[in-house]
């Protein structure tokens, strides 16, 4: 059997994309809930309606970033986060400064967390970080 490089990479891409979807929509072991459900008290589809956090699972791509294919685009699922009262830049900075750091990127004035790079057991840390940062920002704005 003679497999082409393109064929091999297409299979690998689909495997990685499926994994990122499972993580993005996955159930967190300790709570039995998804990331979106954990933040549901603060989440809605309309930030203007008084919610503090909006989460969406979106199709995106990321780059392999090194080796022989540094510009290779990999399909992935990202959790997009928008918050009321915090700019994407501020939220991104605070997430990166959190212990442990939550690595994110900013696109279209929202935070993107690439689920291709997240392990299932890290979702609770991410949910806690977002909740804590948003709560602190709200507390700071009322004082």
XYZ file of C-alpha atoms in Angstrom:
143
model
C 0.000 0.000 0.000
C 1.331 3.401 -0.961
C -0.206 6.198 1.130
C 0.263 9.774 0.052
C 1.362 12.439 2.513
C -1.890 14.336 1.914
C -3.995 11.249 2.632
C -2.144 10.548 5.871
C -2.509 14.142 7.028
C -6.231 14.254 6.208
C -6.808 11.238 8.467
C -4.745 12.819 11.241
C -6.621 16.117 10.909
C -10.000 14.469 11.281
C -8.867 12.516 14.340
C -7.584 15.665 16.019
C -10.722 17.645 15.117
C -12.950 14.916 16.585
C -10.930 14.957 19.786
C -11.195 18.729 20.126
C -14.971 18.513 19.698
C -15.197 15.848 22.388
C -13.198 18.031 24.785
C -15.184 21.188 23.936
C -18.486 19.440 24.535
C -17.212 16.953 27.120
C -18.555 16.194 30.554
C -16.289 17.257 33.417
C -15.572 14.306 35.702
C -16.092 15.987 39.111
C -19.357 17.768 38.322
C -20.918 15.683 35.565
C -21.502 18.913 33.633
C -20.023 20.557 30.545
C -17.911 23.716 30.716
C -20.910 25.647 29.411
C -23.201 24.180 32.080
C -20.782 25.047 34.890
C -20.823 28.677 33.797
C -24.578 28.616 33.042
C -25.425 30.910 35.952
C -23.353 33.602 34.272
C -23.982 32.593 30.664
C -26.585 33.442 28.068
C -26.713 34.084 24.356
C -27.119 37.820 24.960
C -24.505 39.705 26.983
C -26.697 42.809 26.921
C -29.435 40.948 28.821
C -27.409 41.080 32.031
C -25.318 37.931 31.820
C -21.617 38.151 32.525
C -20.218 35.412 30.253
C -21.074 34.102 26.818
C -19.556 30.814 25.660
C -19.811 29.403 22.162
C -18.195 26.340 20.606
C -16.905 27.326 17.183
C -15.059 25.715 14.291
C -11.562 27.117 13.944
C -8.080 26.176 12.888
C -4.674 26.263 14.482
C -1.185 25.738 13.198
C 1.123 22.841 13.882
C 3.709 25.500 14.713
C 6.946 23.679 14.112
C 8.796 20.779 12.622
C 8.609 20.109 8.923
C 5.069 21.549 8.534
C 5.010 24.783 10.593
C 2.248 26.385 8.503
C -0.023 23.331 8.438
C -3.577 24.375 9.376
C -5.293 21.897 11.693
C -9.081 21.922 12.119
C -10.163 22.308 15.718
C -13.006 23.361 17.983
C -12.533 26.411 20.156
C -14.510 27.694 23.078
C -15.110 31.380 22.364
C -15.546 33.522 25.476
C -16.952 37.024 25.739
C -17.509 38.777 29.034
C -19.427 41.836 30.096
C -17.162 44.310 31.866
C -13.844 42.880 30.640
C -12.217 43.371 27.273
C -10.845 40.308 25.508
C -7.342 41.679 26.072
C -7.890 42.075 29.831
C -9.507 38.662 30.214
C -6.746 37.062 28.146
C -4.053 38.692 30.277
C -5.721 37.601 33.517
C -6.188 34.037 32.261
C -2.501 33.840 31.305
C -1.565 35.210 34.762
C -3.828 32.734 36.554
C -2.191 29.861 38.445
C -1.931 27.614 36.543
C -1.930 29.792 33.414
C -4.762 29.328 30.915
C -3.344 29.865 27.430
C -5.728 31.579 25.029
C -5.699 33.660 21.876
C -7.798 36.649 20.878
C -9.734 36.823 17.606
C -12.677 39.061 16.702
C -12.648 40.691 20.166
C -13.194 37.386 21.955
C -11.057 34.851 23.773
C -10.505 31.553 21.967
C -9.423 28.439 23.836
C -8.226 25.765 21.426
C -9.652 22.462 22.610
C -7.032 20.587 20.575
C -4.548 21.577 23.284
C -6.749 20.994 26.366
C -7.070 17.809 28.380
C -10.438 16.839 29.855
C -9.198 17.228 33.439
C -8.120 20.815 32.684
C -11.688 21.972 31.929
C -12.514 22.417 35.610
C -9.434 24.604 36.067
C -10.548 26.718 33.088
C -14.111 27.028 34.417
C -12.800 28.053 37.852
C -10.413 30.593 36.333
C -13.107 32.249 34.214
C -15.583 32.326 37.087
C -13.045 33.762 39.532
C -11.781 36.437 37.120
C -15.302 37.553 36.158
C -16.405 37.618 39.807
C -13.324 39.649 40.801
C -13.942 42.120 37.964
C -17.563 42.545 39.007
C -16.531 43.017 42.636
C -13.910 45.594 41.623
C -16.446 47.533 39.572
C -18.892 47.787 42.494
C -16.261 49.152 44.926
